[in-house]
Structures are given as structure tokens and as C-alpha cells.
Coordinates of C-alpha atoms in Angstrom, one line a residue:
M1 CA -0.2 -9.2 -26.4
A2 CA 1.2 -9.6 -22.9
S3 CA 4.8 -9.2 -24.0
S4 CA 4.0 -6.1 -26.1
A5 CA 2.2 -4.6 -23.1
I6 CA 5.2 -5.2 -21.0
S7 CA 7.5 -3.7 -23.6
R8 CA 5.3 -0.5 -23.7
T9 CA 5.4 -0.3 -19.9
S10 CA 9.1 -0.8 -19.9
N11 CA 9.6 2.0 -22.5
L12 CA 7.4 4.4 -20.5
R13 CA 9.2 3.6 -17.3
S14 CA 12.6 4.2 -19.0
H15 CA 11.4 7.6 -20.3
V16 CA 10.1 8.7 -16.9
Q17 CA 13.4 7.7 -15.2
F18 CA 15.5 9.4 -17.9
T19 CA 13.7 12.7 -17.9
V20 CA 13.6 13.0 -14.1
S21 CA 17.2 11.9 -13.5
Q22 CA 18.5 14.2 -16.1
S23 CA 16.7 17.2 -14.5
K24 CA 17.8 16.2 -10.9
G25 CA 14.2 15.8 -9.7
N26 CA 12.4 18.5 -11.7
V27 CA 9.2 17.6 -13.4
H28 CA 9.1 16.9 -17.2
E29 CA 6.3 16.0 -19.6
S30 CA 6.5 12.3 -20.4
S31 CA 4.4 9.6 -22.1
L32 CA 2.8 9.0 -18.7
G33 CA 1.9 12.6 -18.1
L34 CA 3.5 14.6 -15.3
I35 CA 5.4 12.2 -13.0
K36 CA 8.1 13.2 -10.5
L37 CA 10.6 10.7 -9.1
S38 CA 12.9 11.7 -6.4
P39 CA 16.6 11.5 -7.3
E40 CA 17.0 8.7 -4.7
V41 CA 14.2 6.6 -6.2
S42 CA 15.2 7.3 -9.7
D43 CA 18.7 6.2 -9.1
A44 CA 17.6 3.0 -7.3
L45 CA 15.3 2.0 -10.1
S46 CA 17.9 2.7 -12.7
H47 CA 20.4 0.4 -10.9
R48 CA 17.8 -2.2 -10.0
K49 CA 18.1 -1.6 -6.3
P50 CA 15.3 -2.7 -4.0
V51 CA 12.6 -0.1 -3.7
V52 CA 9.5 -0.2 -1.4
A53 CA 6.4 1.9 -2.3
L54 CA 4.5 3.5 0.6
E55 CA 1.1 5.0 0.5
S56 CA 0.3 8.5 1.9
T57 CA -3.3 8.2 3.1
I58 CA -2.0 6.9 6.3
I59 CA -0.1 10.2 6.7
S60 CA -3.0 12.5 5.9
H61 CA -6.0 10.5 7.2
G62 CA -4.5 7.8 9.5
M63 CA -3.4 9.9 12.5
P64 CA -3.1 13.5 13.7
Y65 CA -0.1 15.8 13.3
P66 CA 2.7 15.6 14.3
Q67 CA 2.4 11.9 15.1
N68 CA 1.7 11.2 11.4
F69 CA 4.8 13.0 10.3
E70 CA 7.0 11.2 12.9
T71 CA 5.5 7.9 11.9
A72 CA 6.1 8.5 8.2
K73 CA 9.8 9.4 8.8
N74 CA 10.2 6.4 11.1
V75 CA 8.7 4.0 8.5
E76 CA 10.9 5.3 5.8
Q77 CA 13.9 4.9 8.0
I78 CA 13.0 1.3 8.8
V79 CA 12.9 0.6 5.1
R80 CA 16.3 2.1 4.7
D81 CA 17.7 0.2 7.7
N82 CA 16.6 -3.0 6.1
G83 CA 18.4 -2.3 2.8
A84 CA 15.7 -0.8 0.6
V85 CA 14.8 2.6 -0.7
P86 CA 11.5 4.1 0.5
A87 CA 9.2 5.7 -2.1
T88 CA 6.3 7.4 -0.5
V89 CA 3.7 8.2 -3.1
A90 CA 1.4 11.3 -3.2
I91 CA 0.0 13.9 -5.6
L92 CA 1.3 17.4 -4.8
D93 CA 0.0 20.4 -6.7
G94 CA -1.4 18.1 -9.3
I95 CA 2.0 16.3 -9.8
P96 CA 2.2 12.5 -8.9
C97 CA 5.3 12.2 -6.8
I98 CA 7.1 8.9 -6.2
G99 CA 9.5 9.5 -3.4
L100 CA 9.0 12.5 -1.1
S101 CA 11.5 14.8 0.6
V102 CA 11.2 15.5 4.3
D103 CA 9.7 18.9 3.6
E104 CA 7.1 17.2 1.3
L105 CA 6.3 14.6 4.0
Q106 CA 5.8 17.3 6.5
R107 CA 3.6 19.4 4.2
L108 CA 1.3 16.4 3.6
A109 CA 1.2 15.7 7.3
I110 CA 0.2 19.2 8.1
V111 CA -2.5 19.3 5.4
G112 CA -3.9 16.2 6.9
P113 CA -7.5 15.3 6.0
K114 CA -7.8 18.3 3.7
A115 CA -5.8 16.3 1.2
R116 CA -8.0 14.4 -1.3
K117 CA -8.1 10.7 -0.4
T118 CA -7.1 9.5 -3.8
A119 CA -8.1 6.1 -5.3
R120 CA -7.9 5.1 -9.0
R121 CA -11.1 7.0 -9.9
D122 CA -9.8 10.3 -8.3
I123 CA -6.3 10.5 -9.9
A124 CA -7.2 12.3 -13.1
H125 CA -9.3 14.9 -11.3
V126 CA -6.7 15.6 -8.6
V127 CA -4.0 16.0 -11.3
A128 CA -6.3 18.2 -13.6
T129 CA -7.2 20.5 -10.7
R130 CA -3.6 20.7 -9.4
G131 CA -4.8 19.4 -6.1
I132 CA -3.1 17.6 -3.2
G133 CA -3.9 13.9 -3.1
S134 CA -2.9 11.3 -0.6
T135 CA -2.9 7.9 -2.4
T136 CA -4.8 4.9 -1.2
V137 CA -3.7 1.4 -1.8
S138 CA -5.2 1.3 -5.3
A139 CA -3.7 4.6 -6.5
T140 CA -0.3 3.8 -4.9
M141 CA -0.3 0.4 -6.7
I142 CA -0.9 2.2 -10.1
F143 CA 2.0 4.6 -9.7
A144 CA 4.3 1.9 -8.4
S145 CA 3.5 -0.3 -11.3
M146 CA 4.1 2.6 -13.8
V147 CA 7.7 2.9 -12.7
G148 CA 8.5 -0.7 -12.0
I149 CA 8.3 -0.9 -8.2
H150 CA 7.1 -4.4 -7.3
V151 CA 6.7 -4.2 -3.5
F152 CA 4.3 -1.9 -1.7
V153 CA 3.9 -1.6 2.1
T154 CA 0.7 -0.4 3.8
G155 CA -1.1 -0.9 7.1
G156 CA -4.2 -2.7 5.9
I157 CA -6.1 -2.9 2.7
G158 CA -9.7 -1.9 2.1
G159 CA -12.3 -4.6 1.5
V160 CA -15.9 -5.5 1.5
H161 CA -17.7 -3.5 4.1
R162 CA -20.0 -5.1 6.5
H163 CA -23.5 -5.4 5.0
G164 CA -21.8 -4.9 1.6
E165 CA -24.2 -7.3 0.1
K166 CA -26.8 -4.5 0.5
S167 CA -24.7 -1.4 0.1
M168 CA -22.3 -2.8 -2.6
D169 CA -19.6 -0.8 -0.7
I170 CA -16.4 -2.6 -1.9
S171 CA -13.0 -1.0 -1.9
S172 CA -11.3 -0.4 -5.2
D173 CA -8.2 -1.9 -3.5
L174 CA -9.5 -5.3 -4.2
T175 CA -10.2 -4.7 -7.9
E176 CA -6.8 -3.1 -8.3
L177 CA -5.1 -6.2 -6.8
G178 CA -6.9 -8.1 -9.6
R179 CA -5.4 -6.1 -12.4
T180 CA -2.1 -4.5 -11.3
P181 CA 0.9 -6.7 -10.7
V182 CA 2.2 -5.2 -7.5
T183 CA 2.7 -7.1 -4.2
V184 CA 1.0 -5.5 -1.3
I185 CA 2.4 -6.2 2.2
S186 CA -0.3 -5.5 4.8
A187 CA -1.5 -6.6 8.2
G188 CA -4.5 -8.2 6.5
V189 CA -7.9 -6.5 6.4
K190 CA -9.1 -3.9 8.8
S191 CA -11.4 -5.5 11.4
I192 CA -14.1 -2.9 10.6
L193 CA -14.7 -4.8 7.3
D194 CA -16.3 -8.1 6.4
I195 CA -13.2 -10.3 6.2
P196 CA -14.7 -13.5 4.9
R197 CA -16.4 -11.7 2.0
T198 CA -13.2 -9.7 1.3
L199 CA -11.3 -13.0 0.9
E200 CA -14.0 -14.4 -1.4
Y201 CA -13.9 -11.2 -3.5
L202 CA -10.1 -11.5 -3.8
E203 CA -10.5 -15.1 -5.0
T204 CA -12.9 -13.9 -7.6
Q205 CA -10.3 -11.4 -8.8
G206 CA -7.7 -14.1 -9.1
V207 CA -5.5 -12.6 -6.4
C208 CA -2.9 -14.8 -4.6
V209 CA -3.3 -14.3 -0.9
A210 CA -0.6 -15.5 1.4
A211 CA 0.0 -15.2 5.1
Y212 CA 3.5 -14.6 6.5
G213 CA 4.6 -17.1 9.1
T214 CA 1.1 -18.3 9.8
N215 CA -1.9 -20.2 8.3
E216 CA -4.3 -17.6 9.7
F217 CA -5.4 -14.5 7.9
P218 CA -4.7 -11.6 10.3
A219 CA -7.3 -9.0 11.2
F220 CA -5.2 -5.9 11.3
F221 CA -5.3 -5.1 15.1
T222 CA -5.2 -8.8 16.0
E223 CA -3.3 -11.8 14.7
I224 CA -6.3 -14.0 14.0
S225 CA -9.6 -13.6 12.1
G226 CA -10.9 -17.1 12.0
C227 CA -10.1 -17.3 8.3
K228 CA -7.4 -19.4 6.7
T229 CA -5.2 -18.4 3.8
P230 CA -4.7 -20.4 0.6
C231 CA -0.9 -20.4 1.2
R232 CA 1.7 -19.7 3.8
L233 CA 5.2 -18.1 3.3
D234 CA 7.8 -18.2 6.1
T235 CA 10.7 -16.2 4.7
A236 CA 11.5 -13.2 2.6
E237 CA 13.1 -15.5 0.1
E238 CA 9.9 -17.5 -0.3
C239 CA 8.0 -14.3 -0.8
A240 CA 10.5 -13.1 -3.5
R241 CA 10.2 -16.4 -5.3
L242 CA 6.4 -16.1 -5.4
I243 CA 6.6 -12.5 -6.7
D244 CA 9.2 -13.5 -9.3
A245 CA 7.0 -16.3 -10.6
N246 CA 4.0 -14.1 -10.8
M247 CA 6.0 -11.6 -12.8
K248 CA 7.6 -14.1 -15.2
L249 CA 4.2 -15.8 -15.9
N250 CA 2.7 -12.4 -16.7
L251 CA -0.4 -13.2 -14.8
G252 CA -1.2 -9.5 -14.5
T253 CA -2.6 -9.7 -11.0
G254 CA -1.2 -8.4 -7.7
I255 CA -0.3 -10.5 -4.6
L256 CA -1.4 -9.8 -1.1
I257 CA 1.0 -10.9 1.7
A258 CA -0.7 -10.6 5.1
V259 CA 1.7 -10.1 8.0
P260 CA 0.3 -10.5 11.5
I261 CA 0.8 -7.7 14.0
P262 CA 3.6 -8.6 16.5
K263 CA 2.1 -10.4 19.6
E264 CA 3.3 -7.7 22.0
H265 CA 1.3 -5.1 20.1
S266 CA -1.8 -7.1 19.4
A267 CA -4.9 -5.4 20.9
S268 CA -7.7 -7.5 22.5
G269 CA -9.9 -8.7 19.8
G270 CA -13.0 -8.5 22.0
V271 CA -12.3 -4.8 23.0
I272 CA -11.7 -3.9 19.4
E273 CA -14.8 -5.7 18.1
A274 CA -17.0 -4.0 20.7
A275 CA -15.6 -0.6 19.6
V276 CA -16.1 -1.5 16.0
Q277 CA -19.8 -2.4 16.5
R278 CA -20.4 0.9 18.3
A279 CA -18.6 3.0 15.7
L280 CA -20.5 1.3 12.9
K281 CA -23.8 2.1 14.6
E282 CA -22.7 5.7 15.1
A283 CA -21.7 6.0 11.4
K284 CA -25.0 4.7 10.3
D285 CA -26.9 7.0 12.6
K286 CA -24.9 10.0 11.3
G287 CA -25.3 8.9 7.6
I288 CA -21.5 8.6 7.2
T289 CA -20.8 6.5 4.1
G290 CA -18.4 6.0 1.2
S291 CA -14.8 7.3 1.4
A292 CA -15.6 9.2 4.7
E293 CA -16.6 6.0 6.5
T294 CA -13.3 4.3 7.1
P295 CA -11.5 7.4 8.5
F296 CA -14.4 8.0 10.8
L297 CA -14.5 4.4 12.0
L298 CA -10.8 4.2 12.6
A299 CA -10.8 7.5 14.5
R300 CA -13.8 6.5 16.6
V301 CA -12.4 3.1 17.4
S302 CA -9.2 4.8 18.6
E303 CA -11.2 7.0 20.9
L304 CA -13.3 4.2 22.2
T305 CA -10.2 2.0 23.0
G306 CA -8.3 4.8 24.6
G307 CA -5.7 5.1 21.8
A308 CA -4.9 1.3 21.9
S309 CA -5.9 0.8 18.3
L310 CA -3.7 3.8 17.2
S311 CA -0.7 2.4 19.0
S312 CA -1.3 -1.0 17.4
N313 CA -1.7 0.7 14.0
I314 CA 1.7 2.4 14.2
A315 CA 3.3 -0.8 15.4
L316 CA 1.9 -3.0 12.6
V317 CA 2.9 -0.4 9.9
K318 CA 6.5 -0.4 11.2
N319 CA 6.6 -4.2 11.2
N320 CA 5.2 -4.4 7.7
A321 CA 7.9 -1.9 6.6
R322 CA 10.6 -4.2 8.0
V323 CA 9.2 -7.3 6.3
G324 CA 8.4 -5.5 3.1
A325 CA 12.0 -4.1 2.8
Q326 CA 13.4 -7.6 3.4
I327 CA 11.2 -9.0 0.7
A328 CA 12.2 -6.2 -1.7
V329 CA 15.9 -6.9 -1.0
A330 CA 15.4 -10.7 -1.6
L331 CA 13.5 -10.0 -4.9
A332 CA 16.2 -7.6 -6.1
H333 CA 18.9 -10.1 -5.4
R334 CA 16.9 -12.9 -7.1
R335 CA 16.4 -10.7 -10.3
K336 CA 19.8 -9.1 -10.3
F337 CA 21.3 -11.3 -12.9
D338 CA 18.0 -12.3 -14.5
V339 CA 18.4 -10.3 -17.7
G340 CA 15.1 -9.9 -19.5
G341 CA 13.2 -11.9 -16.9
T342 CA 13.8 -15.2 -18.9
S343 CA 15.6 -17.4 -16.3
K344 CA 14.0 -20.5 -14.9
L345 CA 11.5 -20.2 -12.1

């Protein structure tokens, strides 16, 4: 059953790449629905070049314009400078787009929070209503998997919210990691979340969690969380080998590789935690919950820390892009002559 599913996915991917490349980027109906690949991404996938998926919620909801636009361009350039092709994912006018032009990036940045924050549950509705959707981790993983992109870079993933045992507020990012075979490169889990419970949930989902260059699971703004990871990877080649093994074994689950923020950009854990606690109380007092909570908390923490958390956010995303691109290059090199994915591990 696993091999037949892979065959179907491969056939769908080939059809999407064929129709888009033949039309030089225009949208065509395909077995997957309406999917648009940029010419650059389509060419890279067709020739098995390294490609890195990038989410778009960080553009629309992560920071204000024009800082979000400049950051998005810089992150894409970092991916290119490290030998891979960037593929920012978003839904524009109801069309899932994998790879955005500069004009499309700017459009999304200007729209900002008015764009629908799109997780798995929201995809069909945004497409059906021809809306604008910025993809979260879960939605980006889905689209990346559809077209055969194996490495995805983000800032931090969602998780189990504090007091989640009462609210049952658990990000769909975690469930997606348990059922979509894409590797997510992040700076760990946002410190506004319950990190120990998030790691427990990922274990329940069967997700391999690794830390890059450390035994400690990073806490987004800071390098340490007090939680250890099941495994440690020290090079891009080691990461590529892990991803390759996961793919060949057809485990069907994603991988989370947590990259600590560079020391020079790490904010004070105590300052951040104090700001988080205050922001959480304000969110509770104002009745802010669900998908609106995380953007509120991040914005409020940035205000309370005098912008230190936003600067750290930008720095860690850029660092993740560098590491993610290097991993994608190592994976592409490893699989270049691996026809049919049947070589030895």
C-alpha cells in the first residue's frame, strides 16, 4: 500500500510540474486541483535540484510592512546563496502558489494580517472562496509534500499551548508532522508555548526530533529550554542521511530539526519569559484565543521587550534558512544518483 501511495503521489507531482512548466508559470487544472509552481521551482524539481519550502505566515502575520517584505527577500536570497532554490508558499486569489515572484511577495507583505492564516483545515475554504491565504507550518508541509519538496524552513513551529490540558489548544503543526513526510527546520518551539508537553505530543505522533549541534531543545528566542532531544545532528550531511533514511523506509512521518538561535542574537530568557507571562495574562483578560492568540502574543512580547524579540526572530529565521539550504543541498547530492530510491541506507 505504501508503494502504491508513493506511486500515485509521484504521478500527481509529475503532472503538476509538466502542466506548469509547459505554460511558463500559468495555472492549469491538474489532478491536485489548481496548483501554480513558479518556473524556477518547477525547473529545479524537474532536474532534482535542492529546493527549500518557506512558509508565508511569517510574512503576513510575523512582522509589519515593509520589514516583512525585506525579511522575506533576504531569507530567499540566503537560500540561494547556499545553493538551493527558495519556494515560498501561499494562496493567492484561491490559487496555491509554490514559489512567489518579488511582486507576489510584496503583495502578500502589504496585505499583512488581512490574509487568512491558513492551516490544513482552512485550505479548501480559502481556495473555494478565491481568497488570499498565508500558509502556516501545516499547510506549507502539505503543499511541499504534494510536489516533492523535502526540506522546509520556518521560524518556530506551533505546539501545545500553556494550560493546553484544559483548553485542548494544540497546533495542527504537530499532527501534520505525524502524517506528512517533510523535514521542518525551525528554532524549536516558541517560548509562549508549553515546550515539554509539545515534545511529548510529538513523541506520540511518532515524529523524530533532533537538535542541530546541541543536545538541548532550543526555545526559539533562546538556545536552551531545559528539555533534551532524542538525537543530535552536527552536520548537514548527517541531517540528509536521516531524511533519506526516513524517506526510503516510507515511515510517512515528518522530521523536526531544531536549530538554536546564534548566541549573538539570543535574547535574555528571563526578560522574554516575563514578557510572555504578562502577554498571556493580557490575552486571557481580553478573551483572545485560537488562531488569533499567537500573533497577539508575539506582537505583545515584541512591544514589552522593546523590539528585542523581533530582532531575534529575524536573526533566527535567517540562520534557519542557511542551515536548511545546506541540508537540502546535501540531500540532493545524496539522492542524485539514487534512481528509484532503492540504494542502501
